[in-house]
């Protein structure tokens, strides 16, 4: 609760518009209303479990470059975590087979 939970939005490489879609605005050009439906889903998908509506940092996804930055940052943290370079938070499950792994 209350922590950032990034979502990465991608499209299939075999999508007929793959080479023309670079941003969510491009996605909306080829698939109208996708952005508004996506934002609605991200805000409300947990409400069916009786949880409150999610609060989004932005009502529009950030840039592809920002997504790559987030992926790189999280990937680096995970590598350090499984190598034992950082301690796992107390509520974080890390299988023992991964702790201290170097590959």
PDB file of C-alpha atoms in Angstrom:
ATOM      1  CA  UNK A   1       0.000   0.000   0.000  1.00  0.00           C
ATOM      2  CA  UNK A   2       1.180   3.481  -0.841  1.00  0.00           C
ATOM      3  CA  UNK A   3       4.259   2.473  -2.782  1.00  0.00           C
ATOM      4  CA  UNK A   4       5.014   2.971  -6.452  1.00  0.00           C
ATOM      5  CA  UNK A   5       4.001   0.036  -8.622  1.00  0.00           C
ATOM      6  CA  UNK A   6       5.207   0.691 -12.150  1.00  0.00           C
ATOM      7  CA  UNK A   7       3.345  -0.767 -15.095  1.00  0.00           C
ATOM      8  CA  UNK A   8       5.099  -1.191 -18.442  1.00  0.00           C
ATOM      9  CA  UNK A   9       2.839  -1.048 -21.493  1.00  0.00           C
ATOM     10  CA  UNK A  10       3.935  -2.911 -24.606  1.00  0.00           C
ATOM     11  CA  UNK A  11       2.402  -4.043 -27.857  1.00  0.00           C
ATOM     12  CA  UNK A  12       3.011  -7.255 -29.720  1.00  0.00           C
ATOM     13  CA  UNK A  13       5.695  -7.196 -32.368  1.00  0.00           C
ATOM     14  CA  UNK A  14       3.297  -8.820 -34.826  1.00  0.00           C
ATOM     15  CA  UNK A  15       0.771  -5.998 -34.387  1.00  0.00           C
ATOM     16  CA  UNK A  16       0.152  -4.488 -37.843  1.00  0.00           C
ATOM     17  CA  UNK A  17       0.949  -1.017 -36.469  1.00  0.00           C
ATOM     18  CA  UNK A  18       4.013  -2.057 -34.454  1.00  0.00           C
ATOM     19  CA  UNK A  19       6.433   0.170 -36.378  1.00  0.00           C
ATOM     20  CA  UNK A  20       4.112   3.183 -36.146  1.00  0.00           C
ATOM     21  CA  UNK A  21       3.330   3.054 -32.433  1.00  0.00           C
ATOM     22  CA  UNK A  22       5.944   4.583 -30.152  1.00  0.00           C
ATOM     23  CA  UNK A  23       3.812   6.334 -27.507  1.00  0.00           C
ATOM     24  CA  UNK A  24       0.359   5.885 -25.990  1.00  0.00           C
ATOM     25  CA  UNK A  25      -0.817   8.796 -28.118  1.00  0.00           C
ATOM     26  CA  UNK A  26       0.239   6.795 -31.192  1.00  0.00           C
ATOM     27  CA  UNK A  27      -1.582   3.787 -29.759  1.00  0.00           C
ATOM     28  CA  UNK A  28      -4.753   5.866 -29.406  1.00  0.00           C
ATOM     29  CA  UNK A  29      -4.520   6.914 -33.072  1.00  0.00           C
ATOM     30  CA  UNK A  30      -4.697   3.290 -34.225  1.00  0.00           C
ATOM     31  CA  UNK A  31      -6.821   1.966 -31.365  1.00  0.00           C
ATOM     32  CA  UNK A  32      -9.125   4.806 -30.268  1.00  0.00           C
ATOM     33  CA  UNK A  33      -9.987   5.127 -26.574  1.00  0.00           C
ATOM     34  CA  UNK A  34      -7.275   2.666 -25.518  1.00  0.00           C
ATOM     35  CA  UNK A  35      -5.639   5.212 -23.229  1.00  0.00           C
ATOM     36  CA  UNK A  36      -8.849   6.153 -21.418  1.00  0.00           C
ATOM     37  CA  UNK A  37      -9.809   2.474 -20.984  1.00  0.00           C
ATOM     38  CA  UNK A  38      -6.316   1.665 -19.727  1.00  0.00           C
ATOM     39  CA  UNK A  39      -6.344   4.502 -17.176  1.00  0.00           C
ATOM     40  CA  UNK A  40      -9.817   3.446 -16.014  1.00  0.00           C
ATOM     41  CA  UNK A  41      -8.661  -0.154 -15.590  1.00  0.00           C
ATOM     42  CA  UNK A  42      -5.478   0.859 -13.706  1.00  0.00           C
ATOM     43  CA  UNK A  43      -7.530   2.977 -11.312  1.00  0.00           C
ATOM     44  CA  UNK A  44     -10.268   0.408 -10.734  1.00  0.00           C
ATOM     45  CA  UNK A  45      -8.962  -3.133 -11.176  1.00  0.00           C
ATOM     46  CA  UNK A  46      -8.609  -3.731  -7.414  1.00  0.00           C
ATOM     47  CA  UNK A  47     -12.060  -2.386  -6.524  1.00  0.00           C
ATOM     48  CA  UNK A  48     -13.656  -5.748  -7.378  1.00  0.00           C
ATOM     49  CA  UNK A  49     -11.779  -7.113  -4.329  1.00  0.00           C
ATOM     50  CA  UNK A  50     -13.324  -4.400  -2.151  1.00  0.00           C
ATOM     51  CA  UNK A  51     -10.179  -2.264  -2.169  1.00  0.00           C
ATOM     52  CA  UNK A  52     -10.307   1.484  -2.789  1.00  0.00           C
ATOM     53  CA  UNK A  53      -9.641   2.997  -6.194  1.00  0.00           C
ATOM     54  CA  UNK A  54      -5.942   3.268  -7.072  1.00  0.00           C
ATOM     55  CA  UNK A  55      -4.301   6.659  -7.182  1.00  0.00           C
ATOM     56  CA  UNK A  56      -2.084   7.149 -10.222  1.00  0.00           C
ATOM     57  CA  UNK A  57       0.955   9.399 -10.288  1.00  0.00           C
ATOM     58  CA  UNK A  58      -0.043  10.438 -13.833  1.00  0.00           C
ATOM     59  CA  UNK A  59      -3.228   9.891 -15.788  1.00  0.00           C
ATOM     60  CA  UNK A  60      -1.077   9.412 -18.853  1.00  0.00           C
ATOM     61  CA  UNK A  61       1.847   7.030 -19.087  1.00  0.00           C
ATOM     62  CA  UNK A  62       5.283   8.568 -19.283  1.00  0.00           C
ATOM     63  CA  UNK A  63       7.634   8.275 -22.253  1.00  0.00           C
ATOM     64  CA  UNK A  64       9.183   5.114 -23.694  1.00  0.00           C
ATOM     65  CA  UNK A  65      12.535   6.422 -22.467  1.00  0.00           C
ATOM     66  CA  UNK A  66      11.181   6.622 -18.917  1.00  0.00           C
ATOM     67  CA  UNK A  67       9.919   3.037 -19.198  1.00  0.00           C
ATOM     68  CA  UNK A  68      13.389   1.863 -20.245  1.00  0.00           C
ATOM     69  CA  UNK A  69      14.909   3.791 -17.326  1.00  0.00           C
ATOM     70  CA  UNK A  70      12.524   2.086 -14.883  1.00  0.00           C
ATOM     71  CA  UNK A  71      13.256  -1.345 -16.373  1.00  0.00           C
ATOM     72  CA  UNK A  72      17.009  -0.754 -16.120  1.00  0.00           C
ATOM     73  CA  UNK A  73      16.744   0.516 -12.527  1.00  0.00           C
ATOM     74  CA  UNK A  74      14.587  -2.384 -11.338  1.00  0.00           C
ATOM     75  CA  UNK A  75      16.701  -4.924 -13.204  1.00  0.00           C
ATOM     76  CA  UNK A  76      19.878  -3.599 -11.596  1.00  0.00           C
ATOM     77  CA  UNK A  77      18.279  -3.704  -8.139  1.00  0.00           C
ATOM     78  CA  UNK A  78      17.135  -7.290  -8.697  1.00  0.00           C
ATOM     79  CA  UNK A  79      20.630  -8.343  -9.824  1.00  0.00           C
ATOM     80  CA  UNK A  80      22.108  -6.796  -6.685  1.00  0.00           C
ATOM     81  CA  UNK A  81      19.409  -8.439  -4.567  1.00  0.00           C
ATOM     82  CA  UNK A  82      19.991 -11.977  -5.859  1.00  0.00           C
ATOM     83  CA  UNK A  83      23.761 -11.500  -5.598  1.00  0.00           C
ATOM     84  CA  UNK A  84      23.347 -10.592  -1.948  1.00  0.00           C
ATOM     85  CA  UNK A  85      24.685  -7.035  -2.405  1.00  0.00           C
ATOM     86  CA  UNK A  86      21.510  -5.536  -0.870  1.00  0.00           C
ATOM     87  CA  UNK A  87      19.307  -6.893   1.880  1.00  0.00           C
ATOM     88  CA  UNK A  88      15.800  -7.951   0.967  1.00  0.00           C
ATOM     89  CA  UNK A  89      13.037  -5.984   2.722  1.00  0.00           C
ATOM     90  CA  UNK A  90      11.429  -7.961   5.566  1.00  0.00           C
ATOM     91  CA  UNK A  91       8.183  -8.420   3.622  1.00  0.00           C
ATOM     92  CA  UNK A  92       9.972  -9.494   0.432  1.00  0.00           C
ATOM     93  CA  UNK A  93      10.066 -13.161  -0.535  1.00  0.00           C
ATOM     94  CA  UNK A  94      13.289 -14.283  -2.160  1.00  0.00           C
ATOM     95  CA  UNK A  95      13.692 -18.038  -2.647  1.00  0.00           C
ATOM     96  CA  UNK A  96      16.787 -19.356  -0.884  1.00  0.00           C
ATOM     97  CA  UNK A  97      18.042 -20.782  -4.193  1.00  0.00           C
ATOM     98  CA  UNK A  98      18.473 -17.222  -5.506  1.00  0.00           C
ATOM     99  CA  UNK A  99      20.216 -15.676  -2.511  1.00  0.00           C
ATOM    100  CA  UNK A 100      23.884 -15.040  -3.198  1.00  0.00           C
ATOM    101  CA  UNK A 101      23.603 -16.197  -6.805  1.00  0.00           C
ATOM    102  CA  UNK A 102      26.121 -14.547  -9.146  1.00  0.00           C
ATOM    103  CA  UNK A 103      24.590 -15.253 -12.565  1.00  0.00           C
TER     104      UNK A 103
END
